[in-house]
């Protein structure tokens, strides 16, 4: 009976005076301690940076812990109080509207832009560069530009609309709650998607 290896017969190697070599797969299969040693740092990082904070946050949500005090278990009392709060419900509604509008606008506008970019013939590189420019601009600078565009006193958007005779007076973009939702959603949509 002869043993086979990936490199040939062991008997042939022994007849020539050569020892069979161990391949990488043999080392990895047999040396599980080496594999565990490679996995251990990532495992401990995940354990201490993800699992521990997650378990701790679940404990805090189910207790009455305060800063500097140990908390006692209160069950779902915190969640009952939260769901009864008008501020929380308004915040939840704003988050849902923001998410629905931002994702819907990203999807529609992104698909339309992708189809247009696909069909462009002349100046393809220049136009693609202009479209991808928001990815390059830092978020802080982008935030300042959007604030300047909708700022009440010197709004570029209001100036443009008045110059085109589309409106007669300044639009209060940020003080009005409904316009403020659009005004805040639009920069978030365009900054995240780069479009």
Short mmCIF file of C-alpha atoms in Angstrom, two decimals:
data_model
loop_
_atom_site.label_atom_id
_atom_site.label_comp_id
_atom_site.label_asym_id
_atom_site.label_seq_id
_atom_site.Cartn_x
_atom_site.Cartn_y
_atom_site.Cartn_z
CA UNK A 1 0.00 0.00 0.00
CA UNK A 2 1.40 3.36 -0.99
CA UNK A 3 0.51 6.73 0.46
CA UNK A 4 -0.32 9.50 -1.96
CA UNK A 5 0.49 13.18 -1.55
CA UNK A 6 -0.33 16.21 -3.64
CA UNK A 7 3.28 16.13 -4.94
CA UNK A 8 3.43 12.41 -5.79
CA UNK A 9 4.05 9.08 -4.11
CA UNK A 10 5.85 9.02 -0.77
CA UNK A 11 7.63 5.82 -1.85
CA UNK A 12 9.13 7.52 -4.92
CA UNK A 13 10.36 10.40 -2.81
CA UNK A 14 11.87 8.01 -0.27
CA UNK A 15 13.60 6.02 -3.05
CA UNK A 16 15.30 9.19 -4.27
CA UNK A 17 16.30 10.09 -0.73
CA UNK A 18 13.96 13.09 -0.49
CA UNK A 19 11.61 13.76 2.37
CA UNK A 20 8.01 14.60 1.52
CA UNK A 21 7.35 18.32 1.88
CA UNK A 22 4.45 19.67 3.86
CA UNK A 23 2.24 22.04 1.94
CA UNK A 24 0.54 25.11 3.36
CA UNK A 25 -2.78 23.27 3.54
CA UNK A 26 -1.16 20.51 5.64
CA UNK A 27 0.28 23.09 8.02
CA UNK A 28 -3.03 24.90 8.40
CA UNK A 29 -5.04 21.73 8.89
CA UNK A 30 -2.69 20.24 11.46
CA UNK A 31 -1.59 23.38 13.27
CA UNK A 32 -4.88 24.65 14.61
CA UNK A 33 -3.06 26.42 17.41
CA UNK A 34 -1.43 28.69 14.81
CA UNK A 35 -4.85 29.41 13.32
CA UNK A 36 -6.25 30.26 16.76
CA UNK A 37 -3.27 32.52 17.41
CA UNK A 38 -4.03 34.46 14.22
CA UNK A 39 -7.73 34.74 15.05
CA UNK A 40 -7.28 35.65 18.73
CA UNK A 41 -6.43 39.38 18.31
CA UNK A 42 -9.46 40.00 16.08
CA UNK A 43 -11.67 37.97 18.42
CA UNK A 44 -10.60 39.95 21.49
CA UNK A 45 -10.99 43.26 19.65
CA UNK A 46 -14.53 42.30 18.65
CA UNK A 47 -15.24 41.07 22.16
CA UNK A 48 -14.07 44.23 23.92
CA UNK A 49 -15.00 46.85 21.31
CA UNK A 50 -18.35 45.45 20.13
CA UNK A 51 -19.78 42.73 22.37
CA UNK A 52 -18.96 44.29 25.77
CA UNK A 53 -20.35 47.76 24.91
CA UNK A 54 -23.46 46.14 23.40
CA UNK A 55 -24.16 44.08 26.52
CA UNK A 56 -23.45 47.11 28.72
CA UNK A 57 -25.86 49.29 26.73
CA UNK A 58 -28.59 46.64 27.05
CA UNK A 59 -27.99 46.61 30.83
CA UNK A 60 -28.14 50.42 31.01
CA UNK A 61 -31.40 50.44 29.04
CA UNK A 62 -32.97 48.03 31.53
CA UNK A 63 -31.68 49.79 34.68
CA UNK A 64 -31.98 53.18 36.36
CA UNK A 65 -28.21 53.77 36.29
CA UNK A 66 -26.97 57.36 36.47
CA UNK A 67 -23.48 58.76 36.05
CA UNK A 68 -21.48 57.96 39.16
CA UNK A 69 -24.14 55.61 40.55
CA UNK A 70 -24.81 51.93 40.15
CA UNK A 71 -28.25 51.23 38.82
CA UNK A 72 -30.95 48.78 39.80
CA UNK A 73 -32.87 46.64 37.33
CA UNK A 74 -36.14 48.35 36.29
CA UNK A 75 -37.12 46.22 33.31
CA UNK A 76 -38.93 47.96 30.46
CA UNK A 77 -39.84 51.03 32.53
CA UNK A 78 -37.38 53.24 30.61
CA UNK A 79 -38.95 52.21 27.29
CA UNK A 80 -42.48 52.87 28.60
CA UNK A 81 -41.43 56.37 29.67
CA UNK A 82 -39.72 56.94 26.31
CA UNK A 83 -42.76 55.88 24.26
CA UNK A 84 -44.93 58.23 26.34
CA UNK A 85 -42.70 61.24 25.63
CA UNK A 86 -44.00 63.73 23.05
CA UNK A 87 -40.45 64.86 22.27
CA UNK A 88 -39.37 61.29 21.48
CA UNK A 89 -42.40 60.69 19.25
CA UNK A 90 -41.74 63.95 17.35
CA UNK A 91 -38.08 62.98 16.96
CA UNK A 92 -39.07 59.53 15.72
CA UNK A 93 -41.46 61.07 13.18
CA UNK A 94 -38.77 63.50 11.97
CA UNK A 95 -36.28 60.64 11.63
CA UNK A 96 -38.72 58.56 9.58
CA UNK A 97 -39.56 61.49 7.28
CA UNK A 98 -35.86 62.36 6.91
CA UNK A 99 -34.93 58.76 6.11
CA UNK A 100 -37.79 58.21 3.65
CA UNK A 101 -37.15 61.46 1.80
CA UNK A 102 -33.37 61.10 1.76
CA UNK A 103 -33.42 57.47 0.57
CA UNK A 104 -36.13 58.09 -1.99
CA UNK A 105 -34.38 61.13 -3.39
CA UNK A 106 -31.00 59.34 -3.41
CA UNK A 107 -32.43 56.39 -5.29
CA UNK A 108 -34.33 58.37 -7.93
CA UNK A 109 -31.70 61.07 -8.43
CA UNK A 110 -28.79 58.62 -8.35
CA UNK A 111 -30.37 56.33 -10.94
CA UNK A 112 -31.24 59.25 -13.22
CA UNK A 113 -27.73 60.66 -12.90
CA UNK A 114 -26.17 57.26 -13.59
CA UNK A 115 -28.26 56.85 -16.75
CA UNK A 116 -27.35 60.36 -17.92
CA UNK A 117 -23.64 59.83 -17.24
CA UNK A 118 -23.76 56.57 -19.17
CA UNK A 119 -25.15 58.31 -22.26
CA UNK A 120 -22.87 61.39 -22.28
CA UNK A 121 -20.62 61.65 -25.31
CA UNK A 122 -18.62 64.89 -25.20
CA UNK A 123 -16.89 66.20 -22.06
CA UNK A 124 -17.48 62.86 -20.33
CA UNK A 125 -14.43 63.15 -18.03
CA UNK A 126 -15.13 66.77 -17.09
CA UNK A 127 -18.75 66.08 -16.22
CA UNK A 128 -17.93 62.94 -14.25
CA UNK A 129 -15.28 64.88 -12.33
CA UNK A 130 -17.80 67.59 -11.47
CA UNK A 131 -20.31 64.98 -10.31
CA UNK A 132 -17.72 63.22 -8.13
CA UNK A 133 -16.40 66.48 -6.63
CA UNK A 134 -18.62 66.28 -3.51
CA UNK A 135 -16.83 63.04 -2.57
CA UNK A 136 -13.57 64.97 -2.50
CA UNK A 137 -14.80 68.03 -0.59
CA UNK A 138 -14.52 67.56 3.20
CA UNK A 139 -17.77 67.36 5.15
CA UNK A 140 -17.04 70.48 7.23
CA UNK A 141 -16.54 72.61 4.13
CA UNK A 142 -19.63 71.12 2.52
CA UNK A 143 -21.65 71.96 5.65
CA UNK A 144 -20.50 75.59 5.56
CA UNK A 145 -21.43 75.89 1.89
CA UNK A 146 -24.93 74.51 2.49
CA UNK A 147 -25.40 76.82 5.51
CA UNK A 148 -24.35 79.80 3.37
CA UNK A 149 -26.80 78.78 0.64
CA UNK A 150 -29.80 78.74 3.01
CA UNK A 151 -28.66 81.34 5.55
CA UNK A 152 -31.49 83.85 6.25
CA UNK A 153 -29.66 87.12 5.52
CA UNK A 154 -27.43 86.34 2.51
CA UNK A 155 -29.00 83.20 1.06
CA UNK A 156 -27.69 82.40 -2.41
CA UNK A 157 -30.81 80.34 -3.09
CA UNK A 158 -33.10 83.27 -2.24
CA UNK A 159 -30.96 85.66 -4.31
CA UNK A 160 -31.14 83.31 -7.30
CA UNK A 161 -34.89 82.83 -7.00
CA UNK A 162 -35.45 86.60 -6.74
CA UNK A 163 -33.08 87.29 -9.67
CA UNK A 164 -35.07 84.88 -11.83
CA UNK A 165 -38.29 86.58 -10.62
CA UNK A 166 -39.63 83.29 -9.26
CA UNK A 167 -40.29 84.78 -5.79
CA UNK A 168 -40.73 88.36 -4.53
CA UNK A 169 -39.51 87.96 -0.96
CA UNK A 170 -36.96 85.83 0.90
CA UNK A 171 -38.04 82.31 1.81
CA UNK A 172 -37.43 81.42 5.48
CA UNK A 173 -35.67 78.10 4.81
CA UNK A 174 -34.58 77.32 8.37
CA UNK A 175 -37.23 78.95 10.65
CA UNK A 176 -40.17 77.23 8.93
CA UNK A 177 -40.48 73.64 10.26
CA UNK A 178 -41.53 72.08 6.93
CA UNK A 179 -38.95 73.91 4.84
CA UNK A 180 -36.32 73.21 7.50
CA UNK A 181 -36.89 69.46 7.07
CA UNK A 182 -36.21 69.79 3.33
CA UNK A 183 -33.31 72.17 3.93
CA UNK A 184 -31.64 69.75 6.34
CA UNK A 185 -32.45 66.63 4.31
CA UNK A 186 -31.07 67.92 1.02
CA UNK A 187 -27.47 68.47 2.22
CA UNK A 188 -27.53 65.11 4.00
CA UNK A 189 -28.71 63.40 0.85
CA UNK A 190 -26.23 65.06 -1.44
CA UNK A 191 -23.28 64.83 0.95
CA UNK A 192 -23.75 61.11 1.54
CA UNK A 193 -24.29 60.16 -2.08
CA UNK A 194 -21.97 62.65 -3.69
CA UNK A 195 -24.70 63.70 -6.09
#
